[in-house]
Coordinates of C-alpha atoms and ligand atoms in Angstrom, one line a residue:
M1 CA -70.7 60.7 -55.8
V2 CA -71.9 57.3 -54.9
Q3 CA -68.5 56.7 -53.4
A4 CA -68.8 59.9 -51.3
I5 CA -72.2 58.7 -49.9
A6 CA -70.8 55.3 -49.3
L7 CA -67.8 56.7 -47.5
A8 CA -70.0 59.0 -45.4
S9 CA -72.2 56.2 -44.4
R10 CA -69.2 54.1 -43.5
T11 CA -67.8 56.8 -41.4
G12 CA -71.1 57.2 -39.5
C13 CA -72.1 60.5 -41.2
G14 CA -74.7 58.9 -43.3
K15 CA -77.7 60.7 -41.7
S16 CA -76.5 64.2 -42.2
V17 CA -74.9 63.7 -45.6
N18 CA -76.3 65.9 -48.3
L19 CA -75.3 66.5 -52.0
R20 CA -73.2 69.7 -51.2
S21 CA -71.1 67.9 -48.6
A22 CA -70.7 65.0 -50.9
K23 CA -69.6 67.3 -53.7
A24 CA -67.0 69.0 -51.3
S25 CA -65.6 65.7 -50.4
S26 CA -65.4 64.4 -53.9
S27 CA -62.2 66.4 -54.5
F28 CA -60.7 64.6 -51.5
L29 CA -61.9 61.3 -53.0
K30 CA -60.2 62.1 -56.3
I31 CA -56.9 62.0 -54.5
Q32 CA -57.8 58.8 -52.8
S33 CA -58.8 57.0 -56.0
H34 CA -56.8 54.1 -57.2
Q35 CA -55.8 53.2 -60.7
L36 CA -55.3 49.8 -62.2
H37 CA -51.6 50.3 -62.5
D38 CA -51.3 50.9 -58.8
L39 CA -52.2 47.3 -58.2
T40 CA -49.5 44.6 -58.6
I41 CA -50.1 40.9 -58.1
K42 CA -47.0 39.2 -56.7
R43 CA -46.0 36.4 -59.0
K44 CA -45.0 33.8 -56.4
T45 CA -47.9 34.2 -53.9
G46 CA -50.7 36.0 -55.9
L47 CA -50.7 38.6 -53.1
P48 CA -52.1 42.0 -54.2
I49 CA -49.8 45.0 -53.6
Q50 CA -51.7 48.3 -53.6
R51 CA -49.7 51.6 -54.2
A52 CA -51.2 54.8 -52.9
G53 CA -50.3 58.5 -52.4
P54 CA -47.9 60.7 -54.4
F55 CA -46.5 58.9 -57.4
G56 CA -42.7 58.3 -57.4
G57 CA -42.3 58.2 -53.6
G58 CA -41.7 61.0 -51.0
R59 CA -43.6 61.9 -47.9
S60 CA -47.0 60.1 -47.3
S61 CA -46.5 57.8 -50.2
V62 CA -47.3 54.1 -49.7
S63 CA -45.6 51.5 -51.9
G64 CA -47.8 48.7 -50.5
H65 CA -44.7 46.7 -49.7
V66 CA -43.5 45.6 -46.3
A67 CA -39.8 44.7 -46.4
T68 CA -37.4 43.2 -43.8
V69 CA -33.8 44.1 -44.2
F70 CA -31.5 41.7 -42.4
G71 CA -28.1 43.4 -42.1
C72 CA -29.7 46.9 -42.2
T73 CA -27.3 48.1 -39.5
G74 CA -24.3 47.8 -41.9
F75 CA -22.8 50.0 -44.6
L76 CA -25.1 49.0 -47.5
G77 CA -28.1 48.5 -45.2
R78 CA -28.6 52.1 -44.4
Y79 CA -28.8 53.2 -48.1
L80 CA -31.2 50.4 -48.8
V81 CA -33.5 51.2 -45.9
N82 CA -33.4 54.9 -47.0
K83 CA -34.3 54.0 -50.6
L84 CA -37.2 51.7 -49.6
A85 CA -38.6 54.2 -47.0
Q86 CA -38.4 57.0 -49.5
K87 CA -40.7 55.0 -51.8
G88 CA -43.2 54.5 -49.0
T89 CA -42.3 50.9 -48.1
Q90 CA -42.7 49.9 -44.5
V91 CA -39.3 48.6 -43.4
V92 CA -38.7 46.1 -40.6
V93 CA -35.1 46.7 -39.3
P94 CA -33.8 43.8 -37.3
Y95 CA -31.0 44.9 -35.0
R96 CA -28.7 43.3 -32.4
D97 CA -27.4 46.4 -30.7
E98 CA -29.8 49.1 -29.4
D99 CA -27.6 51.9 -30.7
E100 CA -27.0 50.5 -34.1
K101 CA -30.5 51.2 -35.5
R102 CA -31.1 54.7 -34.3
H103 CA -30.0 56.4 -37.5
L104 CA -32.6 54.3 -39.5
K105 CA -35.6 55.7 -37.7
P106 CA -35.9 59.1 -39.3
M107 CA -35.6 57.6 -42.8
G108 CA -39.3 56.9 -43.2
D109 CA -42.6 58.4 -42.2
L110 CA -43.8 57.9 -38.6
G111 CA -44.4 54.2 -38.0
Q112 CA -42.8 53.1 -41.3
I113 CA -39.5 52.0 -39.9
V114 CA -40.1 49.1 -37.4
P115 CA -37.1 48.0 -35.4
M116 CA -37.1 44.5 -34.0
E117 CA -34.5 42.7 -32.0
W118 CA -33.1 39.5 -33.4
D119 CA -30.5 36.8 -33.3
L120 CA -29.3 34.8 -36.2
R121 CA -29.7 31.5 -34.3
N122 CA -33.2 32.2 -33.0
D123 CA -35.9 30.9 -35.4
E124 CA -38.8 32.6 -33.6
Q125 CA -37.3 36.0 -33.7
I126 CA -36.5 35.6 -37.4
A127 CA -40.1 34.6 -38.1
E128 CA -41.4 37.4 -36.1
C129 CA -39.2 39.9 -38.2
M130 CA -40.7 38.7 -41.5
R131 CA -44.2 37.7 -40.5
H132 CA -45.9 40.6 -42.3
S133 CA -43.4 41.1 -45.0
D134 CA -43.7 40.4 -48.7
V135 CA -40.0 41.1 -49.4
V136 CA -37.0 39.9 -47.4
Y137 CA -33.5 41.2 -48.0
N138 CA -30.5 39.4 -46.5
L139 CA -27.5 41.8 -46.3
V140 CA -25.9 39.8 -43.4
G141 CA -22.2 39.1 -44.0
R142 CA -18.9 39.2 -42.3
N143 CA -15.4 38.9 -43.9
Y144 CA -13.8 37.8 -40.7
D145 CA -14.5 35.0 -38.1
T146 CA -15.6 36.2 -34.6
K147 CA -15.7 34.2 -31.4
N148 CA -19.3 33.4 -31.7
F149 CA -19.8 33.2 -35.5
K150 CA -17.5 31.6 -38.1
F151 CA -17.8 32.3 -41.8
Q152 CA -19.9 29.2 -42.3
D153 CA -22.4 30.3 -39.5
V154 CA -23.0 33.7 -41.0
N155 CA -22.7 33.2 -44.8
V156 CA -24.0 29.8 -45.3
T157 CA -26.1 28.4 -42.3
G158 CA -27.5 31.8 -41.4
A159 CA -28.4 32.7 -45.1
G160 CA -30.0 29.3 -45.6
R161 CA -32.0 29.6 -42.3
L162 CA -33.4 33.1 -43.3
A163 CA -34.4 31.7 -46.7
A164 CA -36.1 28.6 -45.3
I165 CA -38.1 30.7 -42.8
A166 CA -39.1 33.1 -45.5
E167 CA -40.3 30.2 -47.8
M168 CA -42.2 28.7 -44.9
L169 CA -44.0 32.0 -44.1
G170 CA -45.0 32.5 -47.8
V171 CA -42.9 35.6 -48.4
S172 CA -43.0 36.6 -52.1
R173 CA -39.5 37.6 -52.7
F174 CA -36.1 36.8 -51.1
I175 CA -33.2 39.0 -52.2
H176 CA -29.8 37.7 -51.1
V177 CA -26.6 39.8 -51.2
S178 CA -23.5 37.8 -52.0
H179 CA -20.2 39.0 -53.5
L180 CA -18.9 39.5 -57.1
N181 CA -16.0 37.1 -56.4
A182 CA -18.0 34.4 -54.6
D183 CA -16.6 31.1 -55.8
V184 CA -16.7 27.6 -54.4
N185 CA -13.1 27.0 -55.4
S186 CA -11.7 30.3 -54.0
P187 CA -8.7 30.1 -51.7
S188 CA -10.5 32.7 -49.4
T189 CA -12.9 31.1 -46.9
F190 CA -15.1 34.2 -47.1
L191 CA -15.6 34.0 -50.8
R192 CA -16.1 30.3 -50.7
T193 CA -18.7 30.4 -48.0
K194 CA -20.4 33.4 -49.9
A195 CA -20.8 31.0 -52.9
E196 CA -22.0 28.1 -50.7
G197 CA -24.5 30.6 -49.1
E198 CA -25.9 31.4 -52.5
E199 CA -26.6 27.6 -53.1
A200 CA -28.1 27.3 -49.7
V201 CA -30.5 30.2 -50.4
K202 CA -31.4 28.8 -53.8
R203 CA -32.2 25.4 -52.3
A204 CA -34.3 26.9 -49.5
F205 CA -36.3 29.5 -51.4
E206 CA -37.7 29.0 -54.8
G207 CA -37.1 32.0 -57.0
A208 CA -34.6 33.7 -54.8
T209 CA -32.7 36.6 -56.3
I210 CA -28.9 36.6 -55.9
V211 CA -27.0 39.9 -56.0
R212 CA -23.3 40.0 -56.4
P213 CA -21.9 43.4 -55.8
G214 CA -18.3 44.5 -56.4
H215 CA -16.3 46.3 -53.7
L216 CA -18.5 49.2 -52.4
F217 CA -17.4 52.7 -52.1
G218 CA -19.2 55.4 -50.1
H219 CA -19.0 57.3 -46.9
E220 CA -18.5 54.3 -44.7
D221 CA -16.5 52.1 -47.1
R222 CA -13.5 50.1 -46.1
F223 CA -11.2 50.9 -49.0
L224 CA -11.2 54.6 -50.0
N225 CA -11.4 55.5 -46.3
Q226 CA -8.5 53.2 -45.6
M227 CA -6.4 54.5 -48.5
A228 CA -7.0 58.1 -47.5
S229 CA -6.4 57.6 -43.8
Y230 CA -2.7 56.7 -43.5
P231 CA 0.5 57.1 -45.4
L232 CA 0.9 53.7 -47.0
L233 CA 4.1 52.1 -45.6
W234 CA 3.4 48.7 -47.0
H235 CA 1.4 47.0 -49.7
V236 CA 0.7 43.7 -51.2
N237 CA 0.8 42.1 -54.7
H238 CA 2.8 45.2 -55.9
M239 CA -0.5 47.1 -55.9
K240 CA -1.4 45.3 -59.1
T241 CA -4.7 43.7 -57.9
K242 CA -7.6 44.8 -60.1
M243 CA -10.8 46.0 -58.7
R244 CA -14.2 47.2 -60.1
P245 CA -15.5 49.4 -57.4
V246 CA -19.2 50.2 -57.3
H247 CA -21.1 53.0 -55.8
S248 CA -23.0 51.8 -52.7
I249 CA -26.0 54.1 -53.6
D250 CA -26.2 52.4 -57.1
V251 CA -26.4 49.0 -55.4
A252 CA -29.0 50.1 -52.9
Q253 CA -31.1 51.6 -55.8
A254 CA -30.8 48.3 -57.8
L255 CA -32.0 46.3 -54.6
E256 CA -34.9 48.7 -54.2
V257 CA -35.9 48.5 -57.9
M258 CA -35.8 44.6 -57.8
C259 CA -38.6 44.6 -55.1
D260 CA -41.1 45.6 -57.8
A261 CA -39.4 43.9 -60.8
D262 CA -40.6 40.4 -60.3
N263 CA -40.5 39.5 -64.0
T264 CA -36.9 40.8 -64.5
S265 CA -35.3 39.7 -61.2
M266 CA -37.1 36.7 -59.7
G267 CA -34.9 33.6 -59.7
Q268 CA -32.0 35.7 -61.3
T269 CA -28.4 36.4 -60.4
F270 CA -27.1 39.9 -60.7
S271 CA -23.5 40.9 -61.1
L272 CA -23.3 44.5 -59.8
A273 CA -19.7 45.8 -60.4
G274 CA -18.7 49.3 -61.3
P275 CA -18.3 50.3 -65.0
K276 CA -14.5 50.5 -64.8
T277 CA -11.6 48.4 -63.6
Y278 CA -8.6 50.0 -61.7
T279 CA -5.4 48.6 -60.1
I280 CA -4.8 49.4 -56.4
A281 CA -1.9 51.6 -57.6
Q282 CA -4.2 53.7 -59.9
M283 CA -6.8 54.1 -57.1
L284 CA -4.1 55.3 -54.7
Q285 CA -3.0 57.9 -57.3
L286 CA -6.6 59.0 -57.6
V287 CA -6.9 59.4 -53.8
E288 CA -3.6 61.3 -53.7
A289 CA -4.8 63.6 -56.5
L290 CA -8.2 64.3 -54.8
T291 CA -7.0 64.7 -51.2
Y292 CA -3.6 66.6 -52.0
N293 CA -2.0 64.1 -49.5
K294 CA 1.1 62.0 -50.2
I295 CA -0.1 58.5 -49.5
I296 CA 2.4 56.3 -51.4
R297 CA 5.6 56.7 -49.4
H298 CA 8.3 54.3 -50.2
G299 CA 5.9 51.5 -49.4
L300 CA 7.3 48.0 -48.9
N301 CA 5.8 45.2 -50.8
V302 CA 5.2 42.6 -48.2
P303 CA 5.4 39.0 -49.5
K304 CA 2.2 36.9 -49.0
F305 CA 3.6 34.3 -46.6
A306 CA 5.1 36.9 -44.3
L307 CA 1.8 39.0 -44.2
K308 CA -0.2 35.8 -43.6
T309 CA 2.1 34.9 -40.6
A310 CA 1.8 38.4 -39.2
T311 CA -2.0 38.5 -39.6
K312 CA -2.3 35.1 -37.9
V313 CA -0.8 36.6 -34.9
A314 CA -2.8 39.9 -35.2
D315 CA -6.0 37.7 -35.5
L316 CA -5.5 36.6 -31.9
A317 CA -6.7 40.0 -30.8
W318 CA -10.3 40.3 -29.9
W319 CA -11.0 43.2 -32.1
P320 CA -11.0 43.0 -35.9
M321 CA -7.8 43.8 -37.5
F322 CA -6.5 42.4 -40.7
S323 CA -7.4 38.7 -41.0
P324 CA -5.4 36.0 -42.9
D325 CA -8.4 35.5 -45.1
E326 CA -8.3 39.3 -46.1
V327 CA -4.7 38.7 -47.3
E328 CA -6.0 36.1 -49.7
Q329 CA -8.7 38.5 -50.9
R330 CA -6.2 41.3 -51.5
Y331 CA -4.5 39.0 -54.2
H332 CA -7.8 38.4 -56.0
D333 CA -8.6 40.4 -59.1
D334 CA -12.4 41.2 -59.3
K335 CA -14.1 38.7 -61.6
A336 CA -15.7 39.8 -64.9
D337 CA -19.5 39.4 -64.9
E338 CA -20.4 35.7 -65.1
P339 CA -22.2 34.8 -68.3
G340 CA -25.9 34.4 -67.7
T341 CA -26.0 37.0 -64.9
L342 CA -27.9 40.3 -65.3
G343 CA -26.5 43.8 -64.5
F344 CA -27.5 47.3 -63.8
A345 CA -28.6 47.9 -67.5
D346 CA -31.4 45.2 -66.9
L347 CA -32.7 47.5 -64.1
G348 CA -32.5 50.7 -66.0
I349 CA -29.6 52.0 -63.8
E350 CA -26.4 53.7 -65.1
P351 CA -23.7 53.1 -62.4
D352 CA -21.3 55.9 -61.4
T353 CA -17.6 55.6 -62.0
L354 CA -15.2 56.1 -59.1
E355 CA -13.7 59.3 -60.4
E356 CA -17.1 60.8 -60.7
R357 CA -18.1 60.3 -57.1
A358 CA -14.8 59.8 -55.1
I359 CA -14.6 63.5 -54.2
L360 CA -17.8 63.4 -52.2
Y361 CA -16.2 60.9 -49.8
L362 CA -12.5 62.1 -50.0
R363 CA -12.9 65.9 -49.6
R364 CA -12.9 65.4 -45.8
Y365 CA -9.3 64.2 -45.9
R366 CA -8.1 67.4 -47.4
S367 CA -6.2 70.0 -45.3
N368 CA -8.0 73.3 -44.9
L369 CA -5.7 74.8 -47.4
Y370 CA -7.2 72.9 -50.2
F371 CA -10.6 72.0 -48.8
E372 CA -12.6 74.2 -51.4
Q373 CA -10.4 73.5 -54.4
P374 CA -12.5 72.2 -57.3
V375 CA -11.8 68.7 -58.6
E376 CA -10.2 70.2 -61.8
G377 CA -7.6 71.9 -59.7
S378 CA -6.4 68.8 -58.0
G379 CA -4.5 67.6 -61.1
M380 CA -7.1 64.9 -61.7
K381 CA -8.1 66.2 -65.1
L382 CA -4.5 66.0 -66.3
K383 CA -4.0 62.5 -65.1
K384 CA -7.4 61.3 -65.9
Q385 CA -6.5 58.9 -68.7
R386 CA -4.2 57.1 -66.2
Y387 CA -7.1 56.0 -64.0
H388 CA -8.9 54.0 -66.8
V389 CA -7.6 50.6 -67.0
V390 CA -8.5 48.7 -70.0
D391 CA -8.1 44.9 -69.4
Ligands
LIG1 N1 -18.8 46.2 -48.4 C1 -18.4 45.7 -49.5 O1 -17.5 46.2 -50.2 C2 -19.1 44.5 -50.1 C3 -18.8 44.0 -51.3 C4 -19.5 42.9 -51.8 C5 -20.5 42.2 -51.1 N2 -20.8 42.7 -49.9 C6 -21.8 42.0 -49.0 O2 -22.9 42.9 -48.9 C7 -23.5 42.7 -47.7 C8 -23.5 44.0 -46.9 O3 -22.3 44.5 -46.8 P1 -21.9 45.7 -45.8 O4 -20.6 46.3 -46.3 O5 -23.1 46.5 -45.5 O6 -21.5 44.9 -44.5 P2 -21.3 45.4 -43.0 O7 -21.2 46.8 -42.9 O8 -20.2 44.6 -42.4 O9 -22.7 45.0 -42.3 C9 -22.9 43.6 -42.1 C10 -24.3 43.5 -41.5 O10 -24.5 42.1 -41.1 C11 -24.8 42.0 -39.8 N3 -24.2 40.8 -39.2 C12 -22.9 40.3 -39.4 N4 -22.8 39.2 -38.6 C13 -23.9 38.9 -38.0 C14 -24.4 38.0 -37.2 N5 -23.6 37.0 -36.7 N6 -25.7 38.0 -36.8 C15 -26.5 39.0 -37.1 N7 -26.1 40.0 -38.0 C16 -24.9 40.0 -38.4 C17 -24.3 43.2 -39.1 O11 -25.0 43.4 -37.9 P3 -24.4 44.2 -36.7 O12 -24.4 45.6 -37.1 O13 -25.3 43.9 -35.6 O14 -23.0 43.7 -36.5 C18 -24.5 44.3 -40.2 O15 -25.8 44.7 -40.2 C19 -22.7 41.6 -47.0 O16 -23.3 40.3 -47.2 C20 -21.3 41.7 -47.7 O17 -20.7 40.4 -47.7 C21 -20.1 43.9 -49.3

């Protein structure tokens, strides 16, 4: 009641307030009341974060966080922005191309998605993008060189710059997305620079969280879609390379959970690979079974040196094709989780397997004759055992 009168006087209705109107508005005030557990004090900065509105997210909920997602215009970025906005986080979405951020706008309530133009080399623009944020995600990455940005510029210098500016502005959390196979001794420049990027981020931002996802699968992925798109006329490494594919939505969920889990995730490294390991051959069989398309024709195994020479020529084109560095990556088995790193279980997430979810992304490759066929009818059940590789 006292609160009602106080509110009324604050809103300029103090003179006319009477007990009946105060009673009427007390139900409104009940919705507005805050509990102690809605308040979080950020460990690094001591900043209070006040949650409000419906518990568990949804329309009109307010998580109290303001997050900047660099690299939001990419594949993983859209799922992360969606998860954050669903929970009522205000999300700053830095973009380079006007058209690349349009799909992000409807993911949050009005005013909750804030697009801002940026350039990786422009410190002022970067600072402007994170000035009001308490969490910064770095999803920026490229697995091929471009005319303007080399691996080093994007994966090391750029990552270090974002982390240093975040530290300078007093941001509470910096969450950097690297790669499961990041390794300073890797023959692949991409994976080497990803590992160097982790170090640059850790040096620049105290308590940075490093996330190492495996190969992501989902609607916009670059491996299930590639496998399903063409008949495979050639392959590398006799299709023996082992992968631990992970669902993009699980990784986005993990990144979202980390934003509130300071005690679990601050200063930690996470290995986020899928629960099962498959060879390329097994994944191709899975894709064939689910799409009813014959993908593996009498494919030729191309030796590494021949493919590298061919891709060096192809790399002269000004649009991204198949870079020599990607050839190296195709020979690289996915690493096991590094000791000392955390995983999905530490965030309370049970990751999906490829065979559980692949149909969502592969059904569109079926012909109309089989489009409605249930997964069981695709022969997948019979062959199921073959898809599980035990190392
Ligand atoms: N996809 C995977 O299978 C996979 C697996 C493990 C780790 N990762 C890592 O996860 C992160 C996100 O992956 P993703 O698949 O979402 O990548 P993606 O689709 O290629 O998106 C990359 C993002 O980085 C931005 N970017 C690239 N170069 C940039 C530059 N020079 N300046 C500014 N922005 C730049 C892109 O912006 P524009 O849209 O403006 O180009 C885009 O938003 C990356 O760090 C990647 O290395 C990915």
